Amino acid sequence: MKKLFKLAVVLLLTLTMFGCSGEKEEEQVEETKVYKVAFVLPFIGDQSYFDTVNAGRLLVEDYDNVETTLIEAGDDTSKWESIMTDTCEAGYDLIVSGNNTYESYLYAAAAAYPDQKFFNFDYTKSEDLANVYSVTYNTAELGYVAGTLASLITTSDMPNANADKIIGVIVGMDIPAMNEFIGGFCQVATELGVQVLIGYPESFTDAAKGKEIALNMYNSGADVIWQVAGGVGVGVFEAAAEAGRYALGVDQDQYAQFVESQPALAATIVASMAKNCDLAVKRAVDLLIAGEYPSGTETLGIAQGGVGLIQNDYYLETVPEAIRTQVDTVLAKVTNGEVEVFSVLANPDGWAAVKEAATAAK
């Protein structure tokens, strides 16, 4: 009888152990859920805007519980509807896409697939869809800081600055979303008594056109140009190197981008104005994993870390302390709301007057 009792106890303990093991395995499966995230972009390799979004993909790709897929859909918009549909059918936890040229395809897909979550990494128009979270960036603030730095450089005694109070800005296209970058740029230049030359290559990839426009600006007296035109900016940096002048980068640290491969170009880039799409992507995926994925829209400015000035070692070495101190003061005032920065999107009727005042000869 005792042997039978011992045998029963052993069997009971064995069953209990296997039962606990099964529960632990189930718990472990739940804890190690892998989130599948698709990135639908026209392309990467622009050395600016879309590369910054892809940098966000690479950040979350390092997570143990995230798998990402990059889909380069091309810039032929006739193919985007079918590509978005195929992506929705593939069963991703999150689809990341956006930009003013392509966001309509995101919204159409979101309406057709209400159970699919979407992240619009840079919206121009918002749609009231419960499965879409969209962010935009206060690029007007970014432009105000860029205009401050450029204006202080052109009125300084820095080695490659000239006696003319002229700065330039090259913008990919003459559309409201892009002019939003330069409304504040023009505003502060006028406040500081500096003339602005504006160029529109109507492209984000034509580096030769960017170089042509930039050389004309440098030859017309500009000594620093801010490029806001994606891959066109490579041509701007080439022009700056040839002319012995300065340039400002955009979206990411463009000095760091070129310092190894093309140091002569990097040497012209005294600072870059960051539009932190990479960090916005990371934040969206973090919210997804935490079970706190939102809907609606959000604007990320300097205070929220959505945009800002990259103050790398080269900036600290090249730009005099007196200028950096003034720029830091402006950064603080913009962050605290002490400066009312002009917005082209918020005040489209006022843009013509701001532009005219900035481009007039001083």
CSV table of C-alpha atoms in Angstrom, one decimal:
chain,number,residue,atom,x,y,z
A,1,MET,CA,0.0,0.0,0.0
A,2,LYS,CA,2.8,2.4,0.9
A,3,LYS,CA,4.5,1.6,-2.5
A,4,LEU,CA,1.2,2.5,-4.3
A,5,PHE,CA,0.9,5.7,-2.3
A,6,LYS,CA,4.5,6.7,-3.1
A,7,LEU,CA,3.9,5.9,-6.8
A,8,ALA,CA,0.8,8.1,-6.8
A,9,VAL,CA,2.7,11.0,-5.2
A,10,VAL,CA,5.5,10.7,-7.8
A,11,LEU,CA,2.9,10.7,-10.7
A,12,LEU,CA,1.1,13.7,-9.2
A,13,LEU,CA,4.4,15.6,-8.9
A,14,THR,CA,5.4,14.7,-12.4
A,15,LEU,CA,2.0,15.8,-13.8
A,16,THR,CA,2.3,19.1,-11.8
A,17,MET,CA,5.8,19.8,-13.1
A,18,PHE,CA,4.7,19.2,-16.7
A,19,GLY,CA,1.6,21.4,-16.2
A,20,CYS,CA,3.7,24.2,-14.8
A,21,SER,CA,6.2,23.8,-17.6
A,22,GLY,CA,3.4,24.2,-20.1
A,23,GLU,CA,2.1,27.3,-18.5
A,24,LYS,CA,5.6,28.8,-18.4
A,25,GLU,CA,6.1,28.0,-22.1
A,26,GLU,CA,2.8,29.7,-22.9
A,27,GLU,CA,3.8,32.7,-20.9
A,28,GLN,CA,7.2,32.8,-22.6
A,29,VAL,CA,5.6,32.7,-26.0
A,30,GLU,CA,3.4,35.7,-25.1
A,31,GLU,CA,6.5,37.7,-23.8
A,32,THR,CA,8.5,37.1,-26.9
A,33,LYS,CA,5.9,38.2,-29.5
A,34,VAL,CA,7.6,39.5,-32.6
A,35,TYR,CA,6.2,42.6,-34.1
A,36,LYS,CA,6.4,42.8,-37.8
A,37,VAL,CA,6.7,46.3,-39.2
A,38,ALA,CA,6.7,47.2,-42.9
A,39,PHE,CA,8.2,50.4,-44.2
A,40,VAL,CA,6.8,51.6,-47.5
A,41,LEU,CA,9.0,54.3,-49.0
A,42,PRO,CA,9.6,55.5,-52.5
A,43,PHE,CA,13.3,54.8,-52.2
A,44,ILE,CA,16.3,55.2,-49.9
A,45,GLY,CA,19.7,56.5,-50.7
A,46,ASP,CA,18.7,60.2,-51.0
A,47,GLN,CA,21.3,61.0,-48.3
A,48,SER,CA,18.8,63.0,-46.5
A,49,TYR,CA,15.0,62.7,-45.8
A,50,PHE,CA,14.1,59.1,-46.6
A,51,ASP,CA,17.4,57.9,-45.4
A,52,THR,CA,16.5,59.4,-42.0
A,53,VAL,CA,13.2,57.3,-42.0
A,54,ASN,CA,15.2,54.3,-42.9
A,55,ALA,CA,17.6,55.0,-40.0
A,56,GLY,CA,14.6,54.8,-37.7
A,57,ARG,CA,13.8,51.3,-39.3
A,58,LEU,CA,17.4,50.2,-38.5
A,59,LEU,CA,17.0,51.5,-34.9
A,60,VAL,CA,14.0,49.2,-34.3
A,61,GLU,CA,15.4,46.4,-36.3
A,62,ASP,CA,17.9,46.0,-33.5
A,63,TYR,CA,15.1,45.1,-31.1
A,64,ASP,CA,14.9,41.4,-30.3
A,65,ASN,CA,11.1,41.4,-30.8
A,66,VAL,CA,10.9,43.5,-34.0
A,67,GLU,CA,11.3,42.4,-37.6
A,68,THR,CA,11.2,45.0,-40.3
A,69,THR,CA,10.6,44.9,-44.0
A,70,LEU,CA,11.7,47.7,-46.3
A,71,ILE,CA,9.5,48.1,-49.4
A,72,GLU,CA,10.9,50.5,-52.0
A,73,ALA,CA,7.8,51.4,-54.0
A,74,GLY,CA,9.5,53.8,-56.4
A,75,ASP,CA,8.2,57.3,-57.3
A,76,ASP,CA,5.7,56.1,-59.9
A,77,THR,CA,2.5,56.8,-57.9
A,78,SER,CA,0.4,54.7,-60.3
A,79,LYS,CA,1.8,51.6,-58.5
A,80,TRP,CA,1.3,52.7,-55.0
A,81,GLU,CA,-2.3,51.7,-54.5
A,82,SER,CA,-1.6,48.0,-55.4
A,83,ILE,CA,1.6,48.0,-53.3
A,84,MET,CA,-0.2,49.3,-50.2
A,85,THR,CA,-3.0,46.8,-50.7
A,86,ASP,CA,-0.5,43.9,-51.0
A,87,THR,CA,1.3,45.2,-47.8
A,88,CYS,CA,-2.0,45.3,-45.9
A,89,GLU,CA,-2.8,41.7,-47.0
A,90,ALA,CA,0.6,40.5,-45.7
A,91,GLY,CA,-0.4,40.8,-42.0
A,92,TYR,CA,2.0,43.3,-40.5
A,93,ASP,CA,1.5,44.7,-37.1
A,94,LEU,CA,2.3,48.2,-38.3
A,95,ILE,CA,2.8,49.8,-41.7
A,96,VAL,CA,5.0,52.9,-41.8
A,97,SER,CA,4.7,55.3,-44.7
A,98,GLY,CA,4.0,59.0,-45.4
A,99,ASN,CA,5.2,62.2,-47.0
A,100,ASN,CA,2.9,64.7,-48.7
A,101,THR,CA,3.3,63.0,-52.1
A,102,TYR,CA,2.4,59.5,-50.9
A,103,GLU,CA,0.2,59.9,-47.8
A,104,SER,CA,-3.1,59.7,-49.8
A,105,TYR,CA,-2.3,56.1,-50.5
A,106,LEU,CA,-1.7,55.4,-46.9
A,107,TYR,CA,-5.1,56.9,-46.0
A,108,ALA,CA,-6.9,55.0,-48.7
A,109,ALA,CA,-5.4,51.8,-47.4
A,110,ALA,CA,-6.2,52.6,-43.8
A,111,ALA,CA,-9.9,53.2,-44.7
A,112,ALA,CA,-10.0,49.9,-46.6
A,113,TYR,CA,-8.3,48.0,-43.8
A,114,PRO,CA,-9.6,49.4,-40.5
A,115,ASP,CA,-7.9,46.7,-38.4
A,116,GLN,CA,-4.4,47.5,-39.7
A,117,LYS,CA,-2.4,50.0,-37.8
A,118,PHE,CA,-0.5,52.7,-39.7
A,119,PHE,CA,2.1,55.3,-38.9
A,120,ASN,CA,2.3,58.4,-41.1
A,121,PHE,CA,5.9,59.6,-40.3
A,122,ASP,CA,5.4,63.0,-41.8
A,123,TYR,CA,1.9,64.2,-42.6
A,124,THR,CA,0.7,67.2,-44.5
A,125,LYS,CA,-3.0,66.5,-44.4
A,126,SER,CA,-4.6,64.5,-41.6
A,127,GLU,CA,-7.5,62.1,-41.8
A,128,ASP,CA,-9.8,61.2,-38.9
A,129,LEU,CA,-9.0,57.4,-38.9
A,130,ALA,CA,-8.8,55.5,-35.7
A,131,ASN,CA,-6.1,53.2,-37.1
A,132,VAL,CA,-3.7,55.9,-38.1
A,133,TYR,CA,-1.2,57.8,-36.0
A,134,SER,CA,0.5,60.8,-37.8
A,135,VAL,CA,3.2,63.2,-36.8
A,136,THR,CA,4.4,66.4,-38.4
A,137,TYR,CA,7.4,68.5,-37.5
A,138,ASN,CA,7.6,72.1,-36.8
A,139,THR,CA,9.9,72.9,-39.7
A,140,ALA,CA,9.1,76.6,-39.4
A,141,GLU,CA,11.0,76.6,-36.0
A,142,LEU,CA,13.8,74.7,-37.7
A,143,GLY,CA,14.0,77.3,-40.4
A,144,TYR,CA,14.1,80.2,-37.9
A,145,VAL,CA,17.1,78.6,-36.3
A,146,ALA,CA,18.8,78.0,-39.6
A,147,GLY,CA,18.1,81.5,-40.7
A,148,THR,CA,19.6,82.8,-37.4
A,149,LEU,CA,22.8,80.9,-37.9
A,150,ALA,CA,23.2,81.7,-41.5
A,151,SER,CA,22.6,85.4,-40.9
A,152,LEU,CA,25.1,85.5,-38.0
A,153,ILE,CA,27.7,83.8,-40.2
A,154,THR,CA,27.3,86.2,-43.1
A,155,THR,CA,27.7,89.2,-40.9
A,156,SER,CA,30.7,87.7,-39.1
A,157,ASP,CA,34.4,87.7,-39.7
A,158,MET,CA,34.6,83.9,-40.3
A,159,PRO,CA,37.2,83.0,-42.9
A,160,ASN,CA,34.9,82.1,-45.7
A,161,ALA,CA,32.3,84.9,-45.1
A,162,ASN,CA,32.4,87.9,-47.3
A,163,ALA,CA,31.3,91.5,-46.8
A,164,ASP,CA,27.9,91.1,-48.4
A,165,LYS,CA,25.0,90.4,-46.1
A,166,ILE,CA,23.5,87.7,-48.4
A,167,ILE,CA,22.5,84.1,-47.6
A,168,GLY,CA,20.8,81.5,-49.7
A,169,VAL,CA,18.3,78.6,-49.4
A,170,ILE,CA,17.6,75.9,-52.0
A,171,VAL,CA,14.2,74.2,-51.6
A,172,GLY,CA,13.2,71.1,-53.5
A,173,MET,CA,9.9,72.4,-54.7
A,174,ASP,CA,7.8,75.5,-54.5
A,175,ILE,CA,5.0,74.0,-52.5
A,176,PRO,CA,3.5,74.9,-49.1
A,177,ALA,CA,5.0,71.9,-47.2
A,178,MET,CA,8.5,72.9,-48.4
A,179,ASN,CA,8.1,76.6,-48.0
A,180,GLU,CA,7.2,75.9,-44.4
A,181,PHE,CA,10.9,75.3,-43.9
A,182,ILE,CA,11.8,78.7,-45.1
A,183,GLY,CA,9.1,81.0,-43.7
A,184,GLY,CA,11.0,81.4,-40.4
A,185,PHE,CA,14.3,81.5,-42.3
A,186,CYS,CA,13.2,84.5,-44.3
A,187,GLN,CA,11.5,86.1,-41.2
A,188,VAL,CA,14.7,86.1,-39.0
A,189,ALA,CA,16.9,87.1,-41.9
A,190,THR,CA,14.8,90.3,-42.4
A,191,GLU,CA,14.9,90.9,-38.7
A,192,LEU,CA,18.7,90.8,-38.8
A,193,GLY,CA,19.0,92.9,-42.0
A,194,VAL,CA,20.2,90.1,-44.3
A,195,GLN,CA,19.0,89.4,-47.9
A,196,VAL,CA,17.9,85.9,-48.9
A,197,LEU,CA,18.3,84.3,-52.3
A,198,ILE,CA,15.8,81.5,-52.9
A,199,GLY,CA,16.1,78.7,-55.4
A,200,TYR,CA,13.7,75.9,-56.4
A,201,PRO,CA,15.2,73.1,-58.5
A,202,GLU,CA,11.8,71.4,-58.6
A,203,SER,CA,13.6,68.1,-57.7
A,204,PHE,CA,14.9,66.2,-54.8
A,205,THR,CA,17.4,64.2,-56.8
A,206,ASP,CA,19.0,66.4,-59.4
A,207,ALA,CA,22.4,67.2,-57.8
A,208,ALA,CA,23.7,68.9,-61.0
A,209,LYS,CA,20.8,71.4,-60.8
A,210,GLY,CA,21.5,72.0,-57.2
A,211,LYS,CA,25.1,72.8,-57.9
A,212,GLU,CA,24.2,75.1,-60.7
A,213,ILE,CA,21.8,77.1,-58.6
A,214,ALA,CA,24.2,77.2,-55.6
A,215,LEU,CA,27.1,78.4,-57.7
A,216,ASN,CA,24.9,81.3,-59.1
A,217,MET,CA,24.0,82.2,-55.5
A,218,TYR,CA,27.6,82.1,-54.3
A,219,ASN,CA,28.6,84.2,-57.3
A,220,SER,CA,25.9,86.7,-56.4
A,221,GLY,CA,27.3,87.3,-53.0
A,222,ALA,CA,25.9,84.5,-50.8
A,223,ASP,CA,28.4,83.0,-48.4
A,224,VAL,CA,26.2,80.4,-46.8
A,225,ILE,CA,23.4,78.3,-48.3
A,226,TRP,CA,20.9,76.0,-46.5
A,227,GLN,CA,19.9,73.1,-48.6
A,228,VAL,CA,16.4,71.8,-48.1
A,229,ALA,CA,16.2,69.5,-51.2
A,230,GLY,CA,17.3,66.0,-50.3
A,231,GLY,CA,19.8,64.6,-52.8
A,232,VAL,CA,20.0,67.9,-54.6
A,233,GLY,CA,22.0,69.0,-51.6
A,234,VAL,CA,25.1,67.0,-52.8
A,235,GLY,CA,25.4,69.5,-55.6
A,236,VAL,CA,25.0,72.4,-53.1
A,237,PHE,CA,27.9,71.0,-51.1
A,238,GLU,CA,30.0,70.6,-54.2
A,239,ALA,CA,29.4,74.2,-55.1
A,240,ALA,CA,30.3,75.3,-51.6
A,241,ALA,CA,33.6,73.4,-51.9
A,242,GLU,CA,34.4,75.0,-55.3
A,243,ALA,CA,33.4,78.5,-54.2
A,244,GLY,CA,35.2,78.2,-50.8
A,245,ARG,CA,31.9,79.1,-48.9
A,246,TYR,CA,29.7,77.6,-46.3
A,247,ALA,CA,26.6,75.3,-46.4
A,248,LEU,CA,24.0,74.0,-43.9
A,249,GLY,CA,22.6,70.5,-44.1
A,250,VAL,CA,19.1,69.2,-43.4
A,251,ASP,CA,17.3,66.2,-41.9
A,252,GLN,CA,20.4,64.5,-40.4
A,253,ASP,CA,24.0,65.2,-39.6
A,254,GLN,CA,25.3,65.7,-43.1
A,255,TYR,CA,28.8,66.5,-42.0
A,256,ALA,CA,29.0,63.0,-40.4
A,257,GLN,CA,27.5,61.6,-43.6
A,258,PHE,CA,30.3,62.9,-45.8
A,259,VAL,CA,33.3,63.2,-43.6
A,260,GLU,CA,34.7,59.8,-44.5
A,261,SER,CA,33.6,59.5,-48.1
A,262,GLN,CA,33.9,63.1,-49.3
A,263,PRO,CA,35.8,65.2,-46.7
A,264,ALA,CA,36.0,68.2,-49.0
A,265,LEU,CA,32.2,68.4,-49.0
A,266,ALA,CA,31.9,67.7,-45.3
A,267,ALA,CA,34.3,70.6,-44.6
A,268,THR,CA,31.7,73.1,-46.0
A,269,ILE,CA,28.8,71.9,-43.8
A,270,VAL,CA,29.2,73.9,-40.6
A,271,ALA,CA,25.9,72.6,-39.2
A,272,SER,CA,22.8,70.6,-40.0
A,273,MET,CA,19.2,71.2,-39.1
A,274,ALA,CA,17.7,67.9,-38.1
A,275,LYS,CA,14.2,66.7,-38.8
A,276,ASN,CA,14.2,63.7,-36.5
A,277,CYS,CA,12.1,61.2,-38.5
A,278,ASP,CA,14.2,58.4,-37.1
A,279,LEU,CA,13.3,59.1,-33.5
A,280,ALA,CA,9.7,59.6,-34.4
A,281,VAL,CA,9.7,56.1,-36.0
A,282,LYS,CA,11.3,54.6,-32.9
A,283,ARG,CA,8.8,56.3,-30.7
A,284,ALA,CA,5.9,55.0,-32.7
A,285,VAL,CA,7.2,51.4,-32.5
A,286,ASP,CA,7.9,51.7,-28.8
A,287,LEU,CA,4.2,52.7,-28.3
A,288,LEU,CA,3.1,49.8,-30.4
A,289,ILE,CA,5.1,47.3,-28.3
A,290,ALA,CA,3.9,48.9,-25.0
A,291,GLY,CA,0.3,48.4,-26.1
A,292,GLU,CA,-0.3,52.2,-26.1
A,293,TYR,CA,-0.4,52.9,-29.8
A,294,PRO,CA,-2.4,56.1,-30.4
A,295,SER,CA,-4.4,57.6,-33.2
A,296,GLY,CA,-4.7,61.2,-34.4
A,297,THR,CA,-2.0,63.7,-35.0
A,298,GLU,CA,0.9,65.3,-33.2
A,299,THR,CA,3.3,68.1,-34.0
A,300,LEU,CA,6.9,67.7,-32.9
A,301,GLY,CA,8.9,70.9,-32.5
A,302,ILE,CA,12.2,71.8,-30.8
A,303,ALA,CA,10.7,71.3,-27.4
A,304,GLN,CA,9.5,67.8,-28.2
A,305,GLY,CA,12.8,66.8,-29.9
A,306,GLY,CA,11.2,66.6,-33.3
A,307,VAL,CA,13.5,69.1,-34.9
A,308,GLY,CA,16.7,70.8,-33.8
A,309,LEU,CA,20.3,71.9,-34.5
A,310,ILE,CA,23.0,69.2,-34.6
A,311,GLN,CA,25.9,70.7,-32.6
A,312,ASN,CA,28.6,68.2,-33.5
A,313,ASP,CA,32.3,68.7,-32.8
A,314,TYR,CA,32.9,70.3,-36.2
A,315,TYR,CA,30.2,72.9,-35.4
A,316,LEU,CA,31.9,73.6,-32.1
A,317,GLU,CA,35.3,74.0,-33.7
A,318,THR,CA,34.2,76.0,-36.8
A,319,VAL,CA,31.5,78.4,-35.5
A,320,PRO,CA,32.8,81.1,-33.1
A,321,GLU,CA,31.6,80.9,-29.5
A,322,ALA,CA,29.9,84.3,-29.8
A,323,ILE,CA,27.7,83.0,-32.6
A,324,ARG,CA,26.9,79.7,-30.9
A,325,THR,CA,25.9,81.6,-27.8
A,326,GLN,CA,23.4,83.7,-29.8
A,327,VAL,CA,22.0,80.6,-31.5
A,328,ASP,CA,21.6,78.9,-28.2
A,329,THR,CA,19.6,81.9,-26.9
A,330,VAL,CA,17.3,81.7,-30.0
A,331,LEU,CA,16.9,78.0,-29.5
A,332,ALA,CA,15.8,78.7,-25.9
A,333,LYS,CA,13.4,81.4,-26.9
A,334,VAL,CA,11.8,79.3,-29.6
A,335,THR,CA,11.5,76.4,-27.2
A,336,ASN,CA,9.8,78.6,-24.5
A,337,GLY,CA,7.5,80.2,-27.0
A,338,GLU,CA,9.1,83.7,-26.6
A,339,VAL,CA,9.4,83.9,-30.4
A,340,GLU,CA,6.4,83.8,-32.7
A,341,VAL,CA,7.8,82.0,-35.8
A,342,PHE,CA,6.0,82.7,-39.1
A,343,SER,CA,4.3,79.6,-40.5
A,344,VAL,CA,3.5,79.4,-44.2
A,345,LEU,CA,1.0,76.6,-43.6
A,346,ALA,CA,-0.8,78.5,-40.9
A,347,ASN,CA,-0.7,81.9,-42.7
A,348,PRO,CA,-0.4,81.2,-46.5
A,349,ASP,CA,-1.8,84.7,-47.4
A,350,GLY,CA,1.1,86.3,-45.5
A,351,TRP,CA,3.9,84.3,-47.2
A,352,ALA,CA,4.2,86.5,-50.3
A,353,ALA,CA,5.0,89.6,-48.1
A,354,VAL,CA,7.5,87.7,-45.9
A,355,LYS,CA,9.2,86.4,-49.0
A,356,GLU,CA,9.3,89.7,-50.7
A,357,ALA,CA,10.8,91.4,-47.6
A,358,ALA,CA,13.5,88.8,-47.3
A,359,THR,CA,14.6,88.8,-50.9
A,360,ALA,CA,14.7,92.5,-51.3
A,361,ALA,CA,18.2,94.0,-51.6
A,362,LYS,CA,19.4,95.4,-48.3
